[in-house]
Short mmCIF file of C-alpha atoms in Angstrom, two decimals:
data_model
loop_
_atom_site.label_atom_id
_atom_site.label_comp_id
_atom_site.label_asym_id
_atom_site.label_seq_id
_atom_site.Cartn_x
_atom_site.Cartn_y
_atom_site.Cartn_z
CA MET A 15 0.00 0.00 0.00
CA SER A 16 1.38 3.43 -0.97
CA SER A 17 2.19 6.01 1.69
CA LEU A 18 -0.48 8.33 0.27
CA LYS A 19 -3.18 5.66 0.64
CA LYS A 20 -2.07 4.92 4.19
CA ALA A 21 -2.20 8.65 4.92
CA ALA A 22 -5.74 8.83 3.55
CA ILE A 23 -6.89 5.99 5.81
CA TRP A 24 -5.22 7.30 8.96
CA THR A 25 -6.18 10.94 8.46
CA THR A 26 -9.79 10.00 7.75
CA ALA A 27 -9.94 7.83 10.87
CA ILE A 28 -8.38 10.48 13.09
CA ALA A 29 -10.52 13.23 11.54
CA LEU A 30 -13.56 11.19 12.55
CA LEU A 31 -12.16 10.96 16.07
CA VAL A 32 -11.61 14.74 16.06
CA LYS A 33 -15.27 15.34 15.23
CA VAL A 34 -16.44 12.76 17.78
CA SER A 35 -14.29 14.51 20.38
CA GLY A 36 -15.81 17.80 19.28
CA PHE A 37 -19.26 16.45 19.92
CA ILE A 38 -18.21 15.12 23.30
CA ARG A 39 -16.93 18.60 24.14
CA GLU A 40 -20.12 20.29 22.93
CA ALA A 41 -22.29 17.73 24.71
CA ILE A 42 -20.45 18.54 27.93
CA VAL A 43 -20.93 22.27 27.30
CA ALA A 44 -24.65 21.69 26.73
CA LYS A 45 -24.98 19.53 29.84
CA GLU A 46 -22.96 21.73 32.19
CA PHE A 47 -23.81 25.23 30.93
CA GLY A 48 -26.87 24.81 28.68
CA VAL A 49 -27.83 27.88 26.62
CA SER A 50 -26.58 30.96 28.43
CA ASN A 51 -24.61 34.17 28.18
CA GLU A 52 -21.53 32.19 29.23
CA THR A 53 -21.80 29.80 26.30
CA ASP A 54 -22.50 32.64 23.88
CA GLY A 55 -19.39 34.44 25.18
CA TYR A 56 -17.28 31.30 24.77
CA PHE A 57 -18.34 30.78 21.17
CA LEU A 58 -17.70 34.45 20.36
CA ALA A 59 -14.18 34.23 21.84
CA PHE A 60 -13.40 30.96 20.08
CA SER A 61 -14.09 32.65 16.75
CA PHE A 62 -10.67 34.33 17.02
CA ILE A 63 -9.05 30.90 17.19
CA THR A 64 -10.86 29.75 14.07
CA LEU A 65 -9.67 32.96 12.39
CA VAL A 66 -6.01 32.16 13.06
CA VAL A 67 -6.46 28.52 12.06
CA ALA A 68 -8.06 29.62 8.78
CA MET A 69 -5.25 32.08 8.09
CA ILE A 70 -2.58 29.44 8.57
CA SER A 71 -4.22 26.25 7.29
CA THR A 72 -5.76 27.98 4.26
CA GLY A 73 -4.04 31.29 3.59
CA PHE A 74 -0.45 30.32 4.39
CA ASN A 75 -0.74 26.74 3.16
CA ASN A 76 -2.25 27.63 -0.22
CA VAL A 77 0.76 29.79 -1.07
CA PHE A 78 3.57 27.98 0.71
CA LEU A 79 2.84 24.41 -0.42
CA PRO A 80 2.79 24.92 -4.24
CA MET A 81 5.83 27.23 -4.10
CA TYR A 82 7.81 24.90 -1.87
CA ILE A 83 7.05 21.76 -3.92
CA LYS A 84 7.85 23.53 -7.18
CA ARG A 85 11.23 24.76 -5.94
CA LYS A 86 12.06 21.39 -4.43
CA LYS A 87 11.31 19.59 -7.70
CA ALA A 88 13.37 22.13 -9.62
CA GLY A 89 16.27 21.69 -7.19
CA THR A 90 16.44 25.42 -6.40
CA ASP A 91 15.78 25.10 -2.65
CA THR A 92 17.31 21.94 -1.26
CA SER A 93 18.59 23.43 2.01
CA ASP A 94 15.19 24.53 3.41
CA GLY A 95 16.71 27.93 4.13
CA ASN A 96 13.71 29.84 2.80
CA ALA A 97 11.29 27.57 4.67
CA ASN A 98 13.19 28.12 7.92
CA ALA A 99 13.25 31.89 7.53
CA LEU A 100 9.57 31.99 6.65
CA LEU A 101 8.65 29.91 9.71
CA ASN A 102 10.75 32.10 11.99
CA TRP A 103 9.41 35.41 10.70
CA THR A 104 5.83 34.15 10.92
CA MET A 105 6.31 33.11 14.53
CA VAL A 106 7.73 36.54 15.36
CA GLY A 107 4.67 38.12 13.76
CA PHE A 108 2.26 36.01 15.78
CA GLY A 109 4.21 36.76 18.94
CA ILE A 110 3.49 40.45 18.36
CA VAL A 111 -0.17 39.65 17.58
CA SER A 112 -0.40 37.71 20.85
CA ILE A 113 0.82 40.66 22.92
CA LEU A 114 -1.39 43.19 21.15
CA GLY A 115 -4.41 40.89 21.39
CA TRP A 116 -4.01 40.50 25.15
CA PHE A 117 -3.86 44.24 25.82
CA PHE A 118 -6.47 45.45 23.32
CA SER A 119 -9.16 42.72 23.63
CA PRO A 120 -11.35 44.95 25.85
CA LYS A 121 -11.42 47.45 22.97
CA PHE A 122 -11.72 45.42 19.78
CA VAL A 123 -14.04 42.61 20.96
CA PRO A 124 -16.97 45.02 21.63
CA PHE A 125 -16.08 46.82 18.38
CA ILE A 126 -16.21 43.65 16.25
CA TYR A 127 -19.35 42.36 17.97
CA PHE A 128 -20.92 45.79 17.71
CA ASN A 129 -24.38 44.64 18.75
CA MET A 130 -23.32 42.43 21.69
CA LYS A 131 -25.51 42.24 24.77
CA PRO A 132 -23.90 43.67 27.94
CA GLU A 133 -24.40 40.33 29.74
CA ILE A 134 -22.23 38.51 27.19
CA GLU A 135 -19.36 41.01 26.94
CA PRO A 136 -17.36 40.14 30.11
CA PHE A 137 -17.14 36.45 29.18
CA ALA A 138 -16.25 37.16 25.52
CA VAL A 139 -13.53 39.66 26.41
CA GLU A 140 -11.79 37.65 29.14
CA MET A 141 -11.74 34.39 27.19
CA THR A 142 -10.45 36.21 24.11
CA GLN A 143 -7.57 37.57 26.20
CA ILE A 144 -6.65 34.08 27.37
CA PHE A 145 -6.70 32.72 23.83
CA PHE A 146 -4.47 35.55 22.60
CA ALA A 147 -1.98 34.92 25.41
CA PHE A 148 -1.29 31.50 23.84
CA MET A 149 -1.84 32.49 20.20
CA THR A 150 1.79 31.75 19.24
CA ILE A 151 1.37 28.07 20.13
CA ILE A 152 -1.91 27.84 18.23
CA ALA A 153 -0.35 29.48 15.16
CA LEU A 154 2.70 27.18 15.32
CA SER A 155 0.45 24.13 15.16
CA GLY A 156 -1.09 25.42 11.92
CA LEU A 157 2.31 26.26 10.42
CA LEU A 158 3.72 22.84 11.20
CA ASP A 159 0.72 21.31 9.41
CA SER A 160 1.85 22.99 6.16
CA TYR A 161 5.46 21.87 6.57
CA LEU A 162 4.39 18.29 7.27
CA GLN A 163 2.08 18.29 4.22
CA SER A 164 5.03 19.30 2.03
CA ARG A 165 6.59 15.97 2.99
CA ARG A 166 3.34 14.01 2.55
CA ILE A 167 3.07 13.59 6.33
CA PHE A 168 -0.60 14.06 7.20
CA VAL A 169 -1.33 12.07 10.36
CA PRO A 170 0.50 14.08 13.11
CA SER A 171 -1.48 17.23 12.29
CA GLN A 172 -4.71 15.32 12.76
CA LEU A 173 -3.41 14.04 16.09
CA ALA A 174 -2.69 17.62 17.13
CA LYS A 175 -6.26 18.68 16.30
CA LEU A 176 -7.60 15.66 18.15
CA LEU A 177 -5.64 16.55 21.28
CA GLY A 178 -6.87 20.14 21.27
CA THR A 179 -10.49 19.05 21.09
CA LEU A 180 -10.15 16.06 23.40
CA MET A 181 -8.30 17.93 26.15
CA ALA A 182 -10.97 20.65 26.14
CA ALA A 183 -13.57 17.96 26.81
CA ILE A 184 -11.44 16.32 29.54
CA PHE A 185 -10.78 19.64 31.27
CA ALA A 186 -14.50 20.45 31.16
CA ILE A 187 -15.29 17.13 32.89
CA LEU A 188 -12.58 17.50 35.54
CA PHE A 189 -12.56 21.23 36.22
CA SER A 190 -15.96 22.68 35.21
CA SER A 191 -16.98 22.95 38.88
CA SER A 192 -13.90 25.01 39.78
CA MET A 193 -13.09 26.85 36.54
CA GLY A 194 -16.54 27.05 34.99
CA ILE A 195 -16.62 27.49 31.23
CA TYR A 196 -12.99 28.64 31.31
CA SER A 197 -12.02 24.98 31.69
CA LEU A 198 -12.73 24.58 27.96
CA VAL A 199 -10.29 27.37 27.12
CA TYR A 200 -7.41 25.98 29.19
CA GLY A 201 -8.07 22.43 27.99
CA PHE A 202 -7.88 23.48 24.35
CA ILE A 203 -4.60 25.31 24.94
CA ALA A 204 -3.06 22.36 26.80
CA GLY A 205 -4.08 19.91 24.06
CA THR A 206 -2.75 22.19 21.32
CA GLY A 207 0.59 22.42 23.13
CA LEU A 208 0.86 18.62 23.25
CA GLY A 209 -0.04 18.49 19.56
CA VAL A 210 2.78 20.89 18.70
CA VAL A 211 5.26 18.58 20.45
CA ILE A 212 4.06 15.64 18.32
CA GLN A 213 4.25 17.67 15.09
CA ILE A 214 7.78 18.86 15.85
CA TYR A 215 8.85 15.30 16.56
CA TYR A 216 7.59 13.94 13.23
CA LEU A 217 8.89 16.91 11.25
CA GLY A 218 12.30 16.32 12.84
CA ARG A 219 12.18 12.68 11.77
CA SER A 220 11.83 13.76 8.14
CA ASP A 221 14.63 15.42 6.17
CA TYR A 222 13.65 18.88 7.42
CA LYS A 223 16.28 20.65 9.51
CA TRP A 224 15.25 23.76 11.43
CA ARG A 225 17.72 26.62 11.73
CA PRO A 226 17.44 30.00 13.50
CA ASN A 227 17.67 31.66 10.12
CA PHE A 228 15.83 34.85 9.06
CA SER A 229 17.36 35.34 5.58
CA MET A 230 15.28 34.49 2.49
CA GLU A 231 16.29 34.47 -1.18
CA LYS A 232 15.10 37.60 -2.94
CA ASP A 233 12.98 35.84 -5.60
CA PHE A 234 11.31 33.58 -3.03
CA LYS A 235 10.53 36.49 -0.72
CA LYS A 236 9.12 38.58 -3.57
CA ALA A 237 6.94 35.78 -4.97
CA PHE A 238 5.64 34.82 -1.53
CA ALA A 239 4.89 38.44 -0.58
CA ILE A 240 2.89 38.99 -3.78
CA LEU A 241 0.77 35.87 -3.26
CA ILE A 242 0.37 35.78 0.52
CA VAL A 243 -1.56 39.05 0.97
CA PRO A 244 -4.56 38.11 -1.23
CA SER A 245 -4.40 34.53 0.06
CA LEU A 246 -4.57 35.61 3.72
CA LEU A 247 -7.32 38.08 2.95
CA ASN A 248 -9.23 35.36 1.14
CA SER A 249 -8.74 32.91 4.01
CA VAL A 250 -10.30 35.32 6.52
CA VAL A 251 -13.30 36.19 4.35
CA GLY A 252 -15.20 33.21 5.75
CA GLN A 253 -14.27 34.20 9.28
CA VAL A 254 -15.28 37.81 8.67
CA ASN A 255 -18.65 36.50 7.54
CA LEU A 256 -18.74 34.41 10.72
CA PHE A 257 -17.99 37.49 12.84
CA VAL A 258 -20.77 39.36 11.06
CA ASN A 259 -23.24 36.54 11.73
CA LYS A 260 -22.29 36.29 15.39
CA ALA A 261 -22.41 40.06 15.82
CA PHE A 262 -26.02 40.03 14.67
CA ALA A 263 -26.81 36.85 16.66
CA SER A 264 -25.44 38.32 19.92
CA GLY A 265 -27.46 41.52 19.63
CA GLU A 266 -30.43 42.85 21.49
CA GLY A 267 -33.83 41.67 20.30
CA LEU A 268 -32.80 38.06 19.67
CA ALA A 269 -33.43 35.18 22.04
CA THR A 270 -30.78 34.32 24.62
CA GLY A 271 -28.64 31.56 23.17
CA ALA A 272 -28.96 32.54 19.50
CA VAL A 273 -25.16 32.32 19.14
CA THR A 274 -25.22 28.87 20.75
CA TYR A 275 -28.03 27.62 18.52
CA LEU A 276 -26.20 28.74 15.40
CA ASN A 277 -22.90 27.33 16.66
CA ASN A 278 -24.35 23.91 17.50
CA ALA A 279 -26.16 23.66 14.17
CA SER A 280 -23.09 24.73 12.20
CA LEU A 281 -20.96 22.21 14.09
CA LEU A 282 -23.10 19.35 12.82
CA VAL A 283 -23.03 20.82 9.31
CA SER A 284 -19.26 21.20 9.48
CA ILE A 285 -18.53 17.52 10.11
CA PRO A 286 -18.52 16.30 6.48
CA ASN A 287 -16.50 19.24 5.18
CA ALA A 288 -14.11 19.19 8.13
CA ILE A 289 -13.31 15.53 7.51
CA TYR A 290 -13.17 16.05 3.76
CA ALA A 291 -11.04 19.22 3.91
CA THR A 292 -8.47 17.79 6.30
CA THR A 293 -8.11 14.43 4.55
CA LEU A 294 -9.04 13.90 0.92
CA ALA A 295 -8.99 17.57 -0.08
CA ALA A 296 -5.54 18.02 1.46
CA ILE A 297 -4.23 15.06 -0.52
CA ILE A 298 -5.99 16.18 -3.72
CA PHE A 299 -4.45 19.66 -3.32
CA THR A 300 -1.00 18.14 -2.92
CA LEU A 301 -1.52 16.06 -6.10
CA MET A 302 -2.82 19.05 -8.08
CA SER A 303 0.19 21.09 -6.97
CA GLU A 304 2.47 18.32 -8.23
CA GLN A 305 0.54 17.88 -11.53
CA ILE A 306 0.31 21.53 -12.55
CA ASP A 307 2.48 20.92 -15.63
CA ASP A 308 0.50 17.85 -16.75
CA VAL A 309 -2.86 19.20 -17.92
CA ALA A 310 -4.51 15.81 -18.47
CA LYS A 311 -3.60 14.50 -15.00
CA PHE A 312 -4.59 17.81 -13.42
CA LYS A 313 -8.04 17.69 -15.02
CA GLN A 314 -8.58 14.09 -13.96
CA THR A 315 -7.55 14.75 -10.36
CA PHE A 316 -9.79 17.82 -10.27
CA PHE A 317 -12.77 15.87 -11.64
CA LYS A 318 -12.28 13.10 -9.09
CA GLY A 319 -12.22 15.72 -6.34
CA MET A 320 -15.53 17.21 -7.50
CA GLU A 321 -17.05 13.76 -7.95
CA ILE A 322 -16.06 12.53 -4.50
CA SER A 323 -17.36 15.78 -3.00
CA LEU A 324 -20.81 15.43 -4.52
CA ILE A 325 -21.16 11.67 -4.04
CA THR A 326 -20.35 11.89 -0.34
CA LEU A 327 -21.73 15.29 0.69
CA LEU A 328 -25.08 15.53 -1.12
CA PRO A 329 -26.68 12.43 0.48
CA ILE A 330 -25.44 13.59 3.90
CA SER A 331 -27.14 16.96 3.40
CA ILE A 332 -30.41 15.37 2.30
CA GLY A 333 -30.23 12.79 5.08
CA LEU A 334 -29.80 15.48 7.76
CA LEU A 335 -32.94 17.15 6.45
CA VAL A 336 -34.84 14.07 7.67
CA VAL A 337 -32.86 12.90 10.71
CA GLY A 338 -31.24 16.20 11.78
CA GLU A 339 -33.44 16.82 14.80
CA ALA A 340 -32.84 13.32 16.15
CA ALA A 341 -29.09 13.77 15.65
CA LEU A 342 -29.10 17.10 17.50
CA SER A 343 -31.17 15.60 20.31
CA PHE A 344 -28.72 12.73 20.75
CA ILE A 345 -25.70 15.04 20.83
CA TYR A 346 -26.92 17.95 22.93
CA GLU A 347 -30.20 17.23 24.73
CA ARG A 348 -29.19 16.54 28.31
CA GLY A 349 -28.64 18.47 31.50
CA LYS A 350 -29.41 22.14 30.94
CA PHE A 351 -29.98 21.74 27.18
CA THR A 352 -33.73 21.12 26.73
CA SER A 353 -35.93 19.80 23.92
CA VAL A 354 -36.88 23.41 23.13
CA ASP A 355 -33.19 24.19 22.63
CA THR A 356 -32.90 21.16 20.33
CA HIS A 357 -35.78 22.35 18.18
CA ASN A 358 -34.38 25.90 17.98
CA THR A 359 -31.03 24.46 16.88
CA TYR A 360 -32.77 22.31 14.25
CA LEU A 361 -34.39 25.39 12.73
CA ALA A 362 -30.92 26.83 12.12
CA LEU A 363 -29.66 23.47 10.83
CA LEU A 364 -32.32 23.32 8.11
CA TYR A 365 -31.10 26.56 6.56
CA TYR A 366 -27.43 25.61 6.93
CA LEU A 367 -27.75 22.35 4.95
CA PRO A 368 -26.87 23.73 1.47
CA ILE A 369 -23.46 24.69 2.86
CA ILE A 370 -22.48 21.01 3.18
CA VAL A 371 -22.64 20.46 -0.57
CA PHE A 372 -21.58 23.81 -1.99
CA GLN A 373 -18.76 24.46 0.47
CA GLY A 374 -17.31 21.01 -0.17
CA MET A 375 -17.19 21.47 -3.93
CA GLN A 376 -16.06 25.07 -3.51
CA LEU A 377 -13.06 23.75 -1.62
CA ILE A 378 -11.90 21.80 -4.68
CA LEU A 379 -12.56 24.77 -6.96
CA SER A 380 -10.48 27.06 -4.76
CA LYS A 381 -7.71 24.50 -4.37
CA SER A 382 -7.45 24.14 -8.15
CA MET A 383 -7.03 27.91 -8.50
CA TYR A 384 -4.47 28.04 -5.70
CA ALA A 385 -2.50 25.20 -7.28
CA ARG A 386 -2.24 27.29 -10.47
CA GLY A 387 -1.21 30.42 -8.57
CA LYS A 388 -4.53 32.27 -9.02
CA THR A 389 -4.64 33.52 -5.45
CA ALA A 390 -5.75 37.03 -6.39
CA VAL A 391 -8.66 35.65 -8.43
CA VAL A 392 -9.95 33.68 -5.46
CA PHE A 393 -9.72 36.77 -3.29
CA ARG A 394 -11.62 38.97 -5.74
CA ILE A 395 -14.42 36.41 -5.80
CA SER A 396 -14.60 35.76 -2.07
CA VAL A 397 -14.30 39.32 -0.80
CA THR A 398 -17.66 40.21 -2.34
CA THR A 399 -19.30 37.65 -0.05
CA ILE A 400 -18.73 39.94 2.94
CA ALA A 401 -20.93 42.65 1.48
CA ILE A 402 -23.60 40.15 0.43
CA ASN A 403 -23.59 38.46 3.84
CA PHE A 404 -23.80 41.74 5.76
CA LEU A 405 -26.62 43.01 3.54
CA LEU A 406 -28.65 39.81 3.91
CA ASN A 407 -28.17 39.77 7.68
CA TRP A 408 -29.21 43.39 7.96
CA LEU A 409 -32.30 42.89 5.78
CA LEU A 410 -33.50 39.61 7.27
CA VAL A 411 -32.51 39.25 10.92
CA ASP A 412 -35.00 41.71 12.44
CA LYS A 413 -37.91 40.09 10.60
CA TYR A 414 -36.97 36.40 10.76
CA GLY A 415 -34.62 36.18 13.77
CA TYR A 416 -31.50 34.06 14.07
CA PRO A 417 -32.51 31.48 11.35
CA ALA A 418 -32.05 34.32 8.83
CA LEU A 419 -28.33 34.27 9.62
CA ALA A 420 -28.15 30.63 8.53
CA ILE A 421 -30.08 31.48 5.34
CA ALA A 422 -27.58 34.25 4.57
CA ALA A 423 -24.65 31.86 5.07
CA SER A 424 -26.16 29.34 2.63
CA VAL A 425 -26.90 31.99 0.01
CA VAL A 426 -23.31 33.20 0.24
CA SER A 427 -21.94 29.65 -0.19
CA ILE A 428 -24.07 29.13 -3.32
CA TYR A 429 -22.96 32.47 -4.77
CA TYR A 430 -19.29 31.66 -4.07
CA PHE A 431 -19.64 28.25 -5.73
CA VAL A 432 -21.36 29.55 -8.89
CA VAL A 433 -18.87 32.34 -9.54
CA SER A 434 -15.90 30.03 -8.91
CA MET A 435 -17.37 27.46 -11.30
CA ILE A 436 -17.48 30.07 -14.05
CA VAL A 437 -13.84 31.01 -13.50
CA VAL A 438 -12.46 27.47 -13.24
CA TYR A 439 -14.34 25.93 -16.15
CA ARG A 440 -13.50 28.89 -18.35
CA ASP A 441 -9.93 27.59 -18.16
CA LEU A 442 -10.66 23.86 -18.15
CA GLY A 443 -13.04 24.04 -21.10
CA MET A 444 -16.67 23.33 -21.89
CA ASP A 445 -16.05 19.60 -22.29
CA GLU A 446 -14.97 19.36 -18.65
CA PHE A 447 -18.01 21.36 -17.55
CA LYS A 448 -20.36 19.04 -19.48
CA ARG A 449 -18.61 16.11 -17.83
CA PHE A 450 -19.31 17.64 -14.43
CA VAL A 451 -22.99 18.27 -15.28
CA ARG A 452 -23.50 14.66 -16.43
CA MET A 453 -21.91 13.41 -13.23
CA SER A 454 -24.03 15.75 -11.09
CA VAL A 455 -27.33 14.54 -12.56
CA ARG A 456 -26.36 10.93 -11.89
CA VAL A 457 -25.61 11.75 -8.25
CA VAL A 458 -28.58 14.04 -7.56
CA VAL A 459 -31.20 11.48 -8.60
CA PRO A 460 -30.20 8.66 -6.21
CA SER A 461 -29.60 11.17 -3.41
CA VAL A 462 -33.11 12.63 -3.69
CA LEU A 463 -34.70 9.19 -3.97
CA MET A 464 -32.80 8.10 -0.87
CA GLY A 465 -34.18 11.09 1.03
CA VAL A 466 -37.73 10.21 -0.03
CA ILE A 467 -37.28 6.61 1.12
CA VAL A 468 -35.94 7.62 4.55
CA TRP A 469 -38.71 10.19 4.98
CA GLY A 470 -41.29 7.53 4.02
CA VAL A 471 -39.95 5.11 6.62
CA LYS A 472 -40.05 7.89 9.23
CA MET A 473 -43.70 8.60 8.38
CA LEU A 474 -44.75 4.94 8.36
CA ILE A 475 -43.19 4.11 11.73
CA PRO A 476 -44.48 6.27 14.63
CA MET A 477 -41.11 6.98 16.25
CA GLU A 478 -41.53 10.59 17.47
CA ASP A 479 -41.45 9.50 21.12
CA TRP A 480 -38.59 7.04 20.70
CA TYR A 481 -35.11 7.79 22.03
CA SER A 482 -33.13 9.70 19.42
CA LEU A 483 -30.38 7.06 19.12
CA ILE A 484 -32.97 4.37 18.30
CA GLN A 485 -34.43 6.60 15.58
CA LEU A 486 -30.97 7.11 14.10
CA ALA A 487 -30.17 3.40 14.36
CA ILE A 488 -33.16 2.67 12.11
CA LEU A 489 -33.15 5.57 9.65
CA VAL A 490 -29.42 5.96 8.99
CA PRO A 491 -28.81 2.34 7.85
CA VAL A 492 -31.94 2.54 5.66
CA GLY A 493 -30.51 5.66 4.03
CA ILE A 494 -27.05 4.16 3.50
CA VAL A 495 -28.38 0.96 1.93
CA ALA A 496 -30.91 2.80 -0.25
CA TYR A 497 -28.29 5.26 -1.49
CA ALA A 498 -25.71 2.55 -2.21
CA VAL A 499 -28.22 0.50 -4.25
CA LEU A 500 -29.57 3.52 -6.13
CA LEU A 501 -26.09 4.92 -6.87
CA ARG A 502 -24.92 1.55 -8.20
CA VAL A 503 -27.91 1.33 -10.52
CA ILE A 504 -27.92 4.94 -11.74
CA TYR A 505 -24.19 5.85 -11.66
CA ARG A 506 -22.23 2.60 -11.69
CA SER A 507 -18.84 4.11 -12.58
CA GLY A 508 -19.03 6.65 -9.75
CA PHE A 509 -20.18 3.95 -7.34
CA THR A 510 -17.24 1.77 -8.37
CA ARG A 511 -14.72 4.56 -7.82
CA LEU A 512 -16.23 5.31 -4.42
CA LEU A 513 -16.16 1.64 -3.47
CA GLN A 514 -12.55 1.33 -4.55
CA MET A 515 -11.65 4.34 -2.42
CA VAL A 516 -13.41 2.84 0.63
CA LYS A 517 -11.67 -0.52 0.11
CA ARG A 518 -8.28 1.17 -0.18
#
């Protein structure tokens, strides 16, 4: 078995563990703290962590990885001098950000969340300060992920993410009575620190040699500087949209816990894309970066990425439409998190569902543009989403409440996908676009039919009062079997490729 196939298996398995750990953590939050100003403050503060992670894992990685691989293959950067200098300068930069963030959190947190309720502000500010105090460690974990990817080492980064999530859950269990919701913050930081140690160990075992070097070659520095600015800006567009959504959700006039409802719904929606982005998409991006000079191979890898996205993500989205409330009940509904809270979260989930499909395919579209050095193009497309998102939130939230924020997020993801499709297939050609359309039709039909079958079973069997896990144990296998049979009949070649991937 090739190292890439082994990496795909291990990273997928660990990514699943990461999401399971995430649900354990959120279930503990729901049980111990329920829906409150404390939980809203925690989720607002944690948004700054997701911002840094996005900047590093997306913005930095999308520029560094193709440049580094290209120079390595050409033999122009065999000493890792540029990589060392880049790592060192980036860490210095985040050290400065950490200090500034600690001192100025009381100023910029209320500014960013301009509509925040006074009851939420103390929790959001203090937890943001704690996160910024350890921001250098969090940033280093993301940087090491990029350096490990350049050597086709994928598993340690997943272990680091697992530890961050798992330790937050463990700390919440052990110290929630003494630390309160702050136990989650310190647990995440402790787990991330352990993850950094593991990443450094595996990077040291490769041929990479770190040096305290700050000198970069002029051409490398110039090329990186030109590409990194639009890439970083593009990577934070999604987080800016998230800040906008949470600013509206935390405002006066909305129900207490609106931030928590949106967060819990988006967490369930994020599972498929989180697993896909950190495993298969990462490997596909590495392959596309290596195949940039071979047009035929590049097109085939790109098509497989889009095909796998649709085959796996569309049935999940349709399935959650039917079983989403039972899934949310099983994860969250205990302790201080009531059935009313579950239903309110499900309302947000319904409007988030399109994101599963369109964000997954958008990831491949963006990766293909990054692999070809079209960073500025991606930025020009994505930056317009901020204006659209803000406008939709402003127009809809007062009339329709917090579910309008989920609607806005889905509309933005569809817009982003459509515009990116136009750009990418303008280069790849109309034949490739027709190939994608034919594939899409063959996937949509069995996915919709599967949804109808699962909904029919749910209507025929009176299971509303059954425990949520029992409902899931019946409906989910029905959906999987129905989809597998329908996909094999309607789109045999796609089913075969999917089956081969699972076997491998």
